[in-house]
Coordinates of C-alpha atoms in Angstrom, one line a residue:
Chain A
M1 CA 31.0 18.8 -13.8
R2 CA 28.3 16.4 -14.9
V3 CA 29.5 12.8 -15.5
P4 CA 28.8 12.0 -19.1
S5 CA 26.0 9.5 -19.6
K6 CA 27.1 6.3 -21.0
C7 CA 25.3 3.1 -21.8
R8 CA 26.0 0.5 -19.2
T9 CA 26.4 -2.2 -21.8
C10 CA 28.5 -0.6 -24.6
G11 CA 29.8 2.7 -23.2
E12 CA 28.3 4.7 -26.1
P13 CA 26.2 7.8 -25.3
A14 CA 23.0 6.9 -23.3
I15 CA 19.5 7.9 -24.3
I16 CA 17.7 6.9 -21.1
D17 CA 18.4 6.7 -17.4
L18 CA 16.7 3.9 -15.5
P19 CA 17.3 4.6 -11.8
R20 CA 15.6 1.3 -10.7
H21 CA 18.2 -0.6 -12.7
N22 CA 20.8 1.9 -11.5
A23 CA 21.9 2.2 -15.2
K24 CA 21.7 4.2 -18.4
F25 CA 21.4 2.7 -21.8
C26 CA 21.8 3.6 -25.5
A27 CA 18.9 3.0 -27.8
E28 CA 20.1 -0.5 -28.9
H29 CA 20.7 -1.8 -25.4
F30 CA 17.6 -0.2 -24.0
Q31 CA 15.6 -2.3 -26.6
E32 CA 17.6 -5.3 -25.5
L33 CA 16.6 -4.7 -21.9
C34 CA 12.9 -4.4 -22.9
R35 CA 13.0 -7.6 -24.9
R36 CA 14.7 -9.4 -22.0
Q37 CA 12.1 -8.2 -19.5
V38 CA 9.2 -9.3 -21.8
V39 CA 10.8 -12.7 -22.5
K40 CA 11.3 -13.1 -18.7
A41 CA 7.7 -12.3 -18.0
I42 CA 6.5 -14.7 -20.8
D43 CA 8.8 -17.5 -19.5
Q44 CA 8.2 -17.0 -15.8
F45 CA 4.5 -17.1 -16.0
S46 CA 4.2 -19.5 -19.1
M47 CA 2.3 -16.8 -21.0
L48 CA 2.8 -17.8 -24.6
T49 CA 4.2 -20.4 -26.9
P50 CA 5.2 -20.0 -30.6
A51 CA 2.2 -22.1 -31.5
D52 CA -0.3 -19.7 -29.9
R53 CA -2.7 -17.7 -32.0
I54 CA -2.5 -14.3 -30.2
L55 CA -5.0 -11.5 -30.2
V56 CA -3.7 -8.2 -28.9
A57 CA -6.1 -5.6 -27.5
V58 CA -5.0 -2.4 -29.2
S59 CA -6.0 1.1 -28.1
G60 CA -3.5 3.1 -30.2
G61 CA -1.6 4.1 -27.0
K62 CA 2.0 3.4 -26.2
D63 CA 1.4 0.2 -24.3
S64 CA -0.7 -1.8 -26.7
L65 CA 1.4 -0.8 -29.7
A66 CA 4.6 -1.6 -27.8
V67 CA 3.4 -5.1 -26.8
W68 CA 2.2 -5.9 -30.3
D69 CA 5.5 -4.7 -31.7
L70 CA 7.5 -6.7 -29.2
L71 CA 5.5 -9.9 -29.7
I72 CA 6.0 -9.7 -33.5
E73 CA 9.7 -9.0 -33.1
L74 CA 10.0 -12.0 -30.7
G75 CA 8.5 -14.2 -33.5
Y76 CA 4.9 -14.6 -32.2
Q77 CA 1.9 -14.6 -34.5
A78 CA -0.4 -11.8 -33.3
D79 CA -3.4 -10.0 -34.7
G80 CA -4.8 -6.8 -33.2
L81 CA -8.3 -5.8 -32.1
Y82 CA -9.3 -2.2 -31.9
I83 CA -12.6 -1.2 -30.3
G84 CA -14.1 2.2 -31.3
L85 CA -15.3 3.5 -28.0
G86 CA -16.8 6.8 -29.4
I87 CA -15.0 9.1 -27.0
G88 CA -15.0 12.1 -29.3
D89 CA -11.7 13.1 -31.0
Y90 CA -9.8 10.9 -28.6
S91 CA -11.2 7.8 -30.1
D92 CA -10.9 9.1 -33.7
V93 CA -7.2 9.8 -33.3
S94 CA -6.5 6.6 -31.4
G95 CA -8.1 4.5 -34.2
D96 CA -5.9 6.3 -36.7
Y97 CA -2.7 5.4 -34.8
A98 CA -3.8 1.8 -34.4
R99 CA -4.6 1.5 -38.2
A100 CA -1.4 3.2 -39.2
F101 CA 0.7 0.9 -37.0
A102 CA -0.9 -2.3 -38.5
Q103 CA -0.8 -1.1 -42.1
E104 CA 2.8 0.0 -42.0
R105 CA 3.8 -3.5 -40.7
G106 CA 1.3 -5.6 -42.8
L107 CA -0.4 -6.8 -39.6
H108 CA -4.1 -7.8 -39.3
L109 CA -6.2 -5.4 -37.2
I110 CA -9.8 -6.3 -36.4
E111 CA -12.1 -3.4 -35.7
V112 CA -15.3 -3.2 -33.7
S113 CA -17.4 0.0 -33.3
L114 CA -19.6 0.3 -30.2
R115 CA -21.8 2.9 -32.0
S116 CA -22.3 1.2 -35.3
E117 CA -22.5 -2.4 -34.0
Y118 CA -24.1 -1.9 -30.6
G119 CA -25.8 1.4 -30.8
Y120 CA -24.0 3.3 -28.1
D121 CA -20.7 4.9 -27.1
I122 CA -18.9 5.3 -23.8
P123 CA -20.0 8.9 -23.0
T124 CA -23.6 7.9 -23.6
A125 CA -23.2 4.7 -21.5
A126 CA -21.7 6.8 -18.7
R127 CA -24.7 9.1 -18.7
A128 CA -27.3 6.4 -19.2
T129 CA -25.9 4.2 -16.3
R130 CA -25.0 7.2 -14.1
R131 CA -21.7 5.6 -13.3
V132 CA -18.1 6.7 -13.9
P133 CA -17.2 6.3 -17.6
C134 CA -14.3 3.9 -16.8
S135 CA -16.9 1.4 -15.5
A136 CA -18.9 1.1 -18.7
C137 CA -15.7 1.2 -20.7
G138 CA -14.0 -1.6 -18.8
L139 CA -17.1 -3.8 -19.0
S140 CA -17.5 -3.2 -22.8
K141 CA -13.8 -3.8 -23.6
R142 CA -13.6 -7.0 -21.5
H143 CA -16.7 -8.4 -23.1
L144 CA -15.7 -7.6 -26.7
F145 CA -12.1 -8.7 -26.3
D146 CA -13.3 -12.0 -24.8
K147 CA -15.9 -12.5 -27.6
A148 CA -13.5 -11.7 -30.4
A149 CA -10.8 -14.0 -29.0
I150 CA -13.2 -16.9 -28.6
E151 CA -15.0 -16.4 -31.9
G152 CA -11.8 -15.8 -33.8
G153 CA -10.2 -19.0 -32.5
Y154 CA -7.4 -17.2 -30.8
T155 CA -5.7 -19.1 -28.0
V156 CA -4.5 -16.1 -26.0
L157 CA -5.7 -12.6 -25.4
V158 CA -2.8 -10.1 -24.8
T159 CA -3.3 -6.8 -23.1
G160 CA -0.7 -4.0 -22.7
H161 CA -1.0 -3.5 -19.0
N162 CA 2.4 -2.3 -17.7
L163 CA 4.0 -2.3 -14.3
D164 CA 2.5 1.1 -13.4
D165 CA -1.0 -0.2 -14.2
E166 CA -0.6 -3.4 -12.3
A167 CA 1.1 -1.8 -9.3
A168 CA -1.7 0.9 -9.1
V169 CA -4.5 -1.7 -9.3
L170 CA -2.6 -3.7 -6.6
L171 CA -2.3 -0.6 -4.4
G172 CA -6.0 0.1 -4.7
N173 CA -6.9 -3.5 -3.9
T174 CA -4.4 -3.6 -1.0
L175 CA -5.6 -0.4 0.6
R176 CA -9.1 -2.0 0.8
W177 CA -7.6 -5.6 1.4
D178 CA -10.1 -6.8 -1.2
I179 CA -9.1 -10.5 -0.9
D180 CA -11.2 -11.6 -3.9
Y181 CA -9.6 -9.1 -6.3
L182 CA -6.2 -9.6 -4.8
S183 CA -6.4 -13.4 -5.3
R184 CA -7.1 -12.9 -9.0
Q185 CA -4.5 -10.2 -9.7
L186 CA -2.1 -12.3 -11.7
P187 CA -0.2 -11.6 -15.0
V188 CA -1.9 -14.8 -16.4
L189 CA -5.5 -15.9 -16.2
E190 CA -6.0 -19.3 -17.6
A191 CA -8.9 -20.0 -20.0
R192 CA -12.0 -21.1 -18.1
G193 CA -15.7 -21.6 -18.9
G194 CA -16.1 -19.4 -22.0
F195 CA -13.3 -17.0 -21.2
P196 CA -10.0 -17.0 -23.2
K197 CA -6.6 -17.2 -21.6
K198 CA -5.4 -13.6 -20.8
V199 CA -1.8 -12.5 -20.3
K200 CA 0.1 -9.3 -19.6
P201 CA 3.6 -9.5 -21.1
L202 CA 4.5 -5.9 -20.1
V203 CA 4.2 -6.3 -16.3
R204 CA 8.0 -6.0 -15.9
L205 CA 8.2 -2.7 -17.9
T206 CA 7.1 0.7 -16.6
E207 CA 5.0 3.1 -18.6
R208 CA 8.0 5.4 -19.0
E209 CA 9.8 2.4 -20.6
T210 CA 7.0 1.4 -22.9
A211 CA 6.8 5.1 -24.1
A212 CA 10.6 5.1 -24.6
W213 CA 10.3 1.8 -26.6
C214 CA 7.8 3.5 -28.9
V215 CA 10.1 6.5 -29.3
V216 CA 13.2 4.5 -30.2
R217 CA 11.3 2.2 -32.5
G218 CA 9.6 5.1 -34.3
I219 CA 6.1 4.1 -33.3
D220 CA 3.6 6.9 -33.4
Y221 CA 1.1 6.6 -30.6
L222 CA -1.6 8.7 -29.0
V223 CA 0.1 10.4 -26.1
D224 CA -3.0 11.9 -24.4
E225 CA -4.6 10.1 -21.5
C226 CA -8.3 9.4 -22.1
P227 CA -10.1 12.6 -21.2
M228 CA -12.8 10.7 -19.3
A229 CA -10.2 9.1 -17.0
A230 CA -9.0 12.4 -15.6
G231 CA -9.1 12.4 -11.8
N232 CA -9.9 8.8 -11.3
K233 CA -8.5 6.8 -8.4
H234 CA -6.3 4.7 -10.5
L235 CA -4.3 7.8 -11.6
G236 CA -4.1 8.9 -8.0
Y237 CA -2.6 5.5 -7.0
K238 CA 0.0 5.9 -9.8
D239 CA 0.9 9.3 -8.5
T240 CA 1.4 7.8 -5.0
L241 CA 3.6 5.0 -6.3
N242 CA 5.6 7.5 -8.4
S243 CA 6.3 9.7 -5.3
M244 CA 7.6 6.6 -3.4
E245 CA 9.6 5.5 -6.5
A246 CA 11.3 8.9 -6.6
V247 CA 12.5 8.5 -3.0
S248 CA 13.3 4.7 -3.4
P249 CA 14.0 3.7 -7.0
G250 CA 12.8 0.1 -7.5
S251 CA 10.1 0.2 -4.8
K252 CA 7.3 0.1 -7.4
A253 CA 8.6 -3.0 -9.1
A254 CA 9.4 -4.6 -5.7
F255 CA 5.8 -3.9 -4.6
Y256 CA 4.3 -5.7 -7.6
L257 CA 6.8 -8.5 -8.2
N258 CA 7.1 -9.4 -4.5
F259 CA 3.3 -9.6 -4.4
I260 CA 3.3 -12.1 -7.3
D261 CA 6.2 -14.0 -5.8
K262 CA 5.3 -14.1 -2.1
M263 CA 1.7 -13.2 -1.6
A264 CA -0.2 -14.5 -4.6
P265 CA 0.7 -18.2 -3.8
I266 CA -0.7 -17.7 -0.3
L267 CA -3.9 -16.2 -1.6
A268 CA -4.2 -18.9 -4.4
S269 CA -4.3 -21.7 -1.9
H270 CA -7.0 -19.9 0.1
F271 CA -9.2 -19.1 -2.8
Q272 CA -9.0 -21.9 -5.3
E273 CA -12.6 -23.0 -4.6
E274 CA -14.8 -22.4 -7.6
R275 CA -16.3 -19.0 -7.2
D276 CA -17.8 -18.5 -10.7
A277 CA -20.2 -21.3 -11.6
L278 CA -21.5 -19.1 -14.3
G279 CA -24.4 -19.8 -16.6
T280 CA -24.8 -18.5 -20.1
C281 CA -26.3 -15.2 -21.2
G282 CA -29.7 -15.8 -22.8
R283 CA -29.1 -13.1 -25.3
C284 CA -25.4 -13.4 -26.5
G285 CA -24.3 -16.7 -25.1
A286 CA -21.4 -15.3 -23.1
P287 CA -20.7 -16.5 -19.5
A288 CA -23.2 -14.7 -17.2
A289 CA -24.0 -14.6 -13.5
G290 CA -27.7 -14.0 -14.2
E291 CA -30.1 -14.6 -17.1
I292 CA -28.6 -11.8 -19.1
C293 CA -24.9 -10.8 -19.0
A294 CA -23.8 -7.4 -17.7
F295 CA -22.7 -6.4 -21.2
C296 CA -26.1 -7.1 -22.8
R297 CA -27.8 -5.2 -19.9
L298 CA -25.4 -2.2 -20.7
V299 CA -26.2 -2.4 -24.4
E300 CA -29.9 -2.3 -23.6
T301 CA -29.7 0.7 -21.3
A302 CA -27.1 2.7 -23.3
S303 CA -28.5 2.1 -26.8
A304 CA -31.9 3.3 -25.6
H305 CA -30.4 6.7 -24.5
E306 CA -30.0 9.5 -27.0
P307 CA -26.3 10.1 -27.9
V308 CA -24.4 12.3 -25.4
P309 CA -21.2 14.0 -26.6
V310 CA -18.1 13.5 -24.5
E311 CA -17.8 17.2 -23.7
L312 CA -21.2 17.2 -22.0
V313 CA -20.3 14.3 -19.8
M314 CA -17.0 15.9 -18.8
K315 CA -18.7 19.2 -18.1
G316 CA -21.3 17.4 -15.9
R317 CA -18.5 16.0 -13.8
R318 CA -16.9 19.3 -12.9
Chain B
M1 CA -21.8 31.5 4.3
R2 CA -20.0 28.9 6.5
V3 CA -22.3 26.3 8.2
P4 CA -21.8 26.6 11.9
S5 CA -19.9 23.7 13.4
K6 CA -22.1 21.8 15.8
C7 CA -21.4 18.6 17.8
R8 CA -23.1 15.6 16.1
T9 CA -24.2 14.3 19.5
C10 CA -25.5 17.3 21.4
G11 CA -25.6 20.2 18.9
E12 CA -23.4 22.4 21.1
P13 CA -20.4 24.2 19.4
A14 CA -17.9 21.6 18.1
I15 CA -14.2 21.7 18.9
I16 CA -13.0 19.1 16.4
D17 CA -13.9 18.0 12.9
L18 CA -13.4 14.3 12.2
P19 CA -13.9 13.8 8.4
R20 CA -13.4 10.0 8.6
H21 CA -16.5 9.9 10.9
N22 CA -18.1 12.5 8.8
A23 CA -18.9 14.4 12.0
K24 CA -17.8 17.2 14.4
F25 CA -17.8 16.9 18.2
C26 CA -17.7 19.1 21.3
A27 CA -15.0 18.3 23.9
E28 CA -17.3 16.1 26.0
H29 CA -18.5 13.9 23.1
F30 CA -15.1 13.8 21.5
Q31 CA -13.9 12.2 24.7
E32 CA -16.8 9.8 24.6
L33 CA -15.9 8.8 21.0
C34 CA -12.2 8.2 22.1
R35 CA -13.3 6.1 25.0
R36 CA -15.7 4.1 22.8
Q37 CA -13.0 3.4 20.3
V38 CA -10.5 2.3 23.0
V39 CA -13.1 0.0 24.6
K40 CA -14.0 -1.4 21.2
A41 CA -10.3 -2.2 20.5
I42 CA -9.9 -3.8 24.0
D43 CA -13.0 -5.9 23.6
Q44 CA -12.6 -6.9 20.0
F45 CA -9.1 -8.2 20.5
S46 CA -9.4 -9.4 24.2
M47 CA -6.6 -7.0 25.2
L48 CA -7.3 -6.5 28.9
T49 CA -9.4 -7.5 31.8
P50 CA -9.9 -5.6 35.1
A51 CA -7.8 -8.2 36.8
D52 CA -4.7 -7.4 34.7
R53 CA -1.7 -5.7 36.2
I54 CA -0.8 -3.4 33.4
L55 CA 2.6 -1.7 32.6
V56 CA 2.3 1.2 30.1
A57 CA 5.4 2.1 28.1
V58 CA 5.6 5.9 28.6
S59 CA 7.6 8.3 26.5
G60 CA 6.2 11.6 27.6
G61 CA 4.5 12.1 24.1
K62 CA 0.8 12.4 23.4
D63 CA 0.1 8.7 22.7
S64 CA 1.6 7.1 25.7
L65 CA 0.2 9.7 28.1
A66 CA -3.2 9.4 26.4
V67 CA -3.3 5.6 26.6
W68 CA -2.3 5.7 30.3
D69 CA -4.9 8.3 31.0
L70 CA -7.6 6.4 29.1
L71 CA -6.8 3.1 30.9
I72 CA -6.9 4.7 34.3
E73 CA -10.2 6.5 33.4
L74 CA -11.7 3.2 32.2
G75 CA -10.9 1.6 35.6
Y76 CA -7.8 -0.4 34.9
Q77 CA -4.7 -0.7 37.2
A78 CA -1.8 0.6 35.2
D79 CA 1.8 1.7 36.2
G80 CA 4.1 3.5 33.8
L81 CA 7.6 2.8 32.6
Y82 CA 9.9 5.5 31.3
I83 CA 13.2 4.8 29.7
G84 CA 15.8 7.6 29.6
L85 CA 17.3 7.2 26.1
G86 CA 19.8 10.0 26.5
I87 CA 18.8 11.8 23.3
G88 CA 19.9 15.3 24.5
D89 CA 17.3 17.9 25.5
Y90 CA 14.6 15.8 23.9
S91 CA 15.0 13.1 26.5
D92 CA 15.4 15.5 29.4
V93 CA 12.1 17.2 28.5
S94 CA 10.2 14.0 27.7
G95 CA 11.1 12.7 31.2
D96 CA 9.8 15.8 32.8
Y97 CA 6.4 15.4 31.1
A98 CA 6.2 11.8 32.0
R99 CA 7.0 12.5 35.7
A100 CA 4.7 15.4 35.9
F101 CA 1.8 13.4 34.5
A102 CA 2.3 10.6 37.0
Q103 CA 2.9 12.9 40.0
E104 CA -0.2 15.0 39.3
R105 CA -2.4 11.8 39.2
G106 CA -0.6 9.8 42.0
L107 CA 0.4 7.1 39.5
H108 CA 3.5 4.9 39.8
L109 CA 6.2 5.6 37.2
I110 CA 9.2 3.2 37.0
E111 CA 12.3 4.8 35.5
V112 CA 15.2 3.2 33.8
S113 CA 18.2 5.1 32.5
L114 CA 20.3 3.7 29.6
R115 CA 23.3 5.8 30.5
S116 CA 23.4 5.2 34.2
E117 CA 22.3 1.6 34.2
Y118 CA 23.7 0.3 31.0
G119 CA 26.5 2.7 30.2
Y120 CA 25.3 4.0 26.9
D121 CA 22.7 6.2 25.2
I122 CA 21.0 6.1 21.8
P123 CA 23.2 8.6 20.0
T124 CA 26.3 6.7 21.1
A125 CA 24.7 3.4 20.2
A126 CA 23.9 4.7 16.7
R127 CA 27.4 5.8 16.2
A128 CA 28.9 2.6 17.7
T129 CA 26.8 0.3 15.6
R130 CA 26.9 2.5 12.5
R131 CA 23.2 1.9 12.0
V132 CA 20.2 4.3 12.1
P133 CA 19.4 5.5 15.6
C134 CA 15.8 4.1 15.4
S135 CA 17.3 0.6 15.2
A136 CA 19.3 0.7 18.5
C137 CA 16.4 2.6 20.1
G138 CA 13.7 0.1 19.2
L139 CA 15.9 -2.8 20.3
S140 CA 16.7 -1.2 23.6
K141 CA 13.1 -0.2 24.4
R142 CA 11.7 -3.6 23.4
H143 CA 14.2 -5.4 25.6
L144 CA 13.7 -3.2 28.7
F145 CA 10.0 -3.0 28.4
D146 CA 9.8 -6.8 28.3
K147 CA 12.2 -7.2 31.2
A148 CA 10.4 -4.7 33.4
A149 CA 7.0 -6.3 32.7
I150 CA 8.3 -9.8 33.4
E151 CA 10.3 -8.9 36.5
G152 CA 7.6 -6.6 37.8
G153 CA 5.0 -9.3 37.6
Y154 CA 2.9 -7.4 35.2
T155 CA 0.4 -9.4 33.1
V156 CA 0.3 -7.1 30.1
L157 CA 2.6 -4.5 28.5
V158 CA 0.6 -1.6 26.9
T159 CA 2.1 0.6 24.2
G160 CA 0.6 3.8 22.8
H161 CA 0.9 2.9 19.1
N162 CA -1.9 4.7 17.3
L163 CA -3.7 4.1 14.0
D164 CA -1.2 6.2 12.1
D165 CA 1.7 4.3 13.5
E166 CA 0.2 0.9 12.7
A167 CA -1.0 1.9 9.3
A168 CA 2.5 3.3 8.4
V169 CA 4.2 0.1 9.5
L170 CA 1.7 -1.9 7.6
L171 CA 2.3 0.1 4.5
G172 CA 6.0 -0.4 4.8
N173 CA 5.6 -4.2 5.3
T174 CA 3.1 -4.4 2.5
L175 CA 5.2 -2.5 -0.1
R176 CA 7.9 -5.2 0.5
W177 CA 5.3 -8.0 1.0
D178 CA 7.3 -9.0 4.1
I179 CA 5.1 -12.0 4.9
D180 CA 6.9 -12.7 8.2
Y181 CA 6.4 -9.2 9.6
L182 CA 2.9 -9.0 8.1
S183 CA 1.8 -12.2 9.9
R184 CA 2.9 -10.7 13.2
Q185 CA 1.4 -7.3 12.8
L186 CA -1.4 -7.7 15.3
P187 CA -2.8 -5.3 18.0
V188 CA -2.3 -8.2 20.5
L189 CA 0.7 -10.4 20.9
E190 CA 0.1 -13.1 23.4
A191 CA 2.7 -13.9 26.1
R192 CA 5.2 -16.6 24.9
G193 CA 8.5 -18.0 26.0
G194 CA 9.8 -15.2 28.2
F195 CA 7.9 -12.4 26.5
P196 CA 5.0 -10.6 28.1
K197 CA 1.6 -10.2 26.5
K198 CA 1.7 -6.9 24.5
V199 CA -1.3 -4.9 23.4
K200 CA -2.0 -1.6 21.6
P201 CA -5.3 -0.1 22.8
L202 CA -5.0 3.0 20.6
V203 CA -5.1 1.3 17.2
R204 CA -8.6 2.8 16.5
L205 CA -7.5 6.4 17.1
T206 CA -5.4 8.6 14.9
E207 CA -2.5 10.7 16.2
R208 CA -4.5 13.8 15.5
E209 CA -7.2 12.3 17.9
T210 CA -4.7 11.3 20.6
A211 CA -3.2 14.8 20.5
A212 CA -6.7 16.3 20.8
W213 CA -7.5 13.9 23.7
C214 CA -4.5 15.3 25.5
V215 CA -5.5 18.9 24.8
V216 CA -9.1 18.5 26.0
R217 CA -7.9 16.6 29.0
G218 CA -5.3 19.2 30.0
I219 CA -2.4 16.8 29.6
D220 CA 0.9 18.5 28.9
Y221 CA 3.1 16.4 26.5
L222 CA 6.2 16.7 24.5
V223 CA 5.0 17.9 21.1
D224 CA 8.3 17.6 19.2
E225 CA 9.1 14.5 17.2
C226 CA 12.3 12.8 18.2
P227 CA 15.1 14.7 16.4
M228 CA 16.8 11.5 15.4
A229 CA 13.8 10.1 13.6
A230 CA 13.6 13.0 11.1
G231 CA 13.5 11.7 7.5
N232 CA 13.0 8.1 8.4
K233 CA 10.9 5.9 6.1
H234 CA 8.2 5.5 8.8
L235 CA 7.5 9.2 8.6
G236 CA 7.4 9.0 4.8
Y237 CA 4.8 6.3 4.9
K238 CA 2.7 8.4 7.3
D239 CA 2.9 11.3 4.8
T240 CA 1.8 9.0 2.0
L241 CA -1.2 7.7 4.0
N242 CA -2.1 11.3 5.0
S243 CA -2.2 12.4 1.4
M244 CA -4.6 9.5 0.6
E245 CA -6.6 10.2 3.6
A246 CA -7.0 13.9 2.6
V247 CA -8.6 12.7 -0.7
S248 CA -10.6 9.8 0.7
P249 CA -11.4 10.3 4.4
G250 CA -11.5 6.9 6.2
S251 CA -9.0 5.2 3.8
K252 CA -6.3 5.0 6.5
A253 CA -8.5 3.3 9.0
A254 CA -9.9 1.0 6.3
F255 CA -6.4 0.0 5.3
Y256 CA -5.4 -1.0 8.8
L257 CA -8.7 -2.4 10.1
N258 CA -9.5 -4.4 6.9
F259 CA -6.0 -5.9 7.1
I260 CA -6.7 -7.0 10.7
D261 CA -10.1 -8.3 9.7
K262 CA -9.6 -9.9 6.4
M263 CA -5.9 -10.5 5.8
A264 CA -4.4 -11.3 9.2
P265 CA -6.5 -14.5 9.6
I266 CA -5.2 -15.8 6.3
L267 CA -1.6 -15.1 7.2
A268 CA -2.1 -16.6 10.7
S269 CA -3.2 -19.9 9.3
H270 CA -0.2 -19.9 7.0
F271 CA 2.4 -19.0 9.7
Q272 CA 1.4 -20.6 12.9
E273 CA 4.4 -23.0 12.8
E274 CA 6.8 -22.2 15.6
R275 CA 9.3 -19.8 14.2
D276 CA 11.1 -18.8 17.4
A277 CA 12.4 -21.8 19.3
L278 CA 14.5 -19.3 21.3
G279 CA 17.1 -20.2 23.8
T280 CA 18.2 -18.1 26.8
C281 CA 20.8 -15.3 26.8
G282 CA 23.8 -16.4 28.7
R283 CA 24.3 -13.0 30.1
C284 CA 20.8 -11.6 31.1
G285 CA 18.5 -14.6 30.8
A286 CA 16.2 -13.0 28.3
P287 CA 15.0 -15.1 25.3
A288 CA 17.8 -15.1 22.7
A289 CA 18.4 -16.5 19.2
G290 CA 22.1 -17.1 19.9
E291 CA 24.3 -17.4 23.0
I292 CA 23.9 -13.8 23.8
C293 CA 20.8 -11.7 23.1
A294 CA 20.9 -8.7 20.7
F295 CA 20.4 -6.3 23.6
C296 CA 23.5 -7.6 25.5
R297 CA 25.5 -7.4 22.3
L298 CA 24.3 -3.8 21.8
V299 CA 25.3 -2.9 25.5
E300 CA 28.7 -4.4 24.9
T301 CA 29.4 -2.4 21.7
A302 CA 27.8 0.9 22.8
S303 CA 29.1 1.1 26.3
A304 CA 32.6 0.6 25.1
H305 CA 32.3 3.6 22.8
E306 CA 33.0 7.1 24.1
P307 CA 29.8 9.2 24.5
V308 CA 28.6 10.9 21.4
P309 CA 26.3 13.9 21.7
V310 CA 23.1 13.8 19.7
E311 CA 24.0 16.9 17.7
L312 CA 27.1 15.2 16.3
V313 CA 25.1 12.2 15.1
M314 CA 22.5 14.4 13.5
K315 CA 25.3 16.5 11.8
G316 CA 27.0 13.3 10.5
R317 CA 23.7 12.3 8.9
R318 CA 23.2 15.5 6.9

């Protein structure tokens, strides 16, 4: 006989089982747990204050919509920024979800289109640079998020990176013992020389939990993974961590949170010297290591290339 | 059509494919590679000199026989130490392999029997202490190896830990960010307060390579894993690393060797303070944290327990 599933907090029927907390929860108390974890992350790492003007990087996926929703619910002032990446239907649909979320809640969503404002899209950039699509995509998003935050007078840029994302990046950096990347893998990066403060309030929630948050809150989001990310190493690291999590519930959170607790302080004291005495991009004014920043170089290369549909890039990779 | 497999060095038919070196080798040049990797480890970490009197911890398995064989071949003076752990047939057979290896080569093998000299065996110790067998086994071996090295006037204790062993232990310590263990995970531990110098010359060879070494050298060894280790976490970490290695050949070696190169120095400077101001065991004279060392406490508990056959302990675990 199966033991009936009851919420740990109230004893009512549970809707979700969280082995790492060794507990089940009803919809109401699951939301309470999520809010508690987000508040804990915000407090522990001094991420946000009620006075902050927050810009949320919004993709239309579960994580970015969940973090926007959570911040508004917790009383913060937060606008959204959506970047049209031009990844075929995937981007069209993701934009629809982002717009619908903002509209239904009367929230302000800023939109930037790579194709119409910069003359390229991610599939074309991938082909033009002959690198994996995630490389051009990450570079474009980082640059445009930073730019929008600085130009819009926002005090903090929020991203929806969850525990699975952070643990997977940590595993990759750890497998190579990339000390430079490891020393910067923090849930908060303070503002410095032209870059806004960046924070990740979802680092204490798994992607299963952010998905469940959206479901219980009635938030429609784009479920599909980006078609261009299929088979990348990051997803492989997630699988590895999930296999270990299945054997030892809680090991994924312990891996990431113990790193932040125990290892990050050691690395910080070793690597506080100024690494990035950056200059200014001669073209756009953003911080740059050379004359021209990496984004402006990408724009130059990619916008000169004839548009490449996503299907063609995917086919070329198989 | 399959490309014929040729030795990278001489072009003769290859007997082994080593994806992490992106090469295949014949028996002769595979042995050359193994010797080179062992010499490199010995040199890089100042493990051994020709003047050292070496004691090799010998189990009868591939790694310990391979390292003993390699050291003798490289011109070192090395005796062996075999500990009879009393793990049923497994221990009987492993002892036969160790003795045969020594006898055929005219090498000196010291033998210690837990049951006849200390009144217990590992299955009984596991039952008596109600802990996993690997715990009592590790404690017993460490103590008796140290004791034999010190009392026998050996200058270095060699163990056959290979790259897979070290990488798996490293992964376990990393997943918990156990800074204390991480800071001590080195291929050489210098002699200190009652402990002999300990070195691991096989850290640059995988267990597939040490097995192949034994095969091409005609060394008979016990192939079976210890029956009591089945399902332990260490083996799980090996599986995890092997899955990643299959996708990215060389990632296992990079994980371990980059740790030693890049991370161990950072941890060393953080943890050089004297942790172990150890006293002396009132019973056996070994270094001890309390009045009586952990080994003497184990002997007391386990020897008072009636003998438990290995099959019973295994059955109790299922």
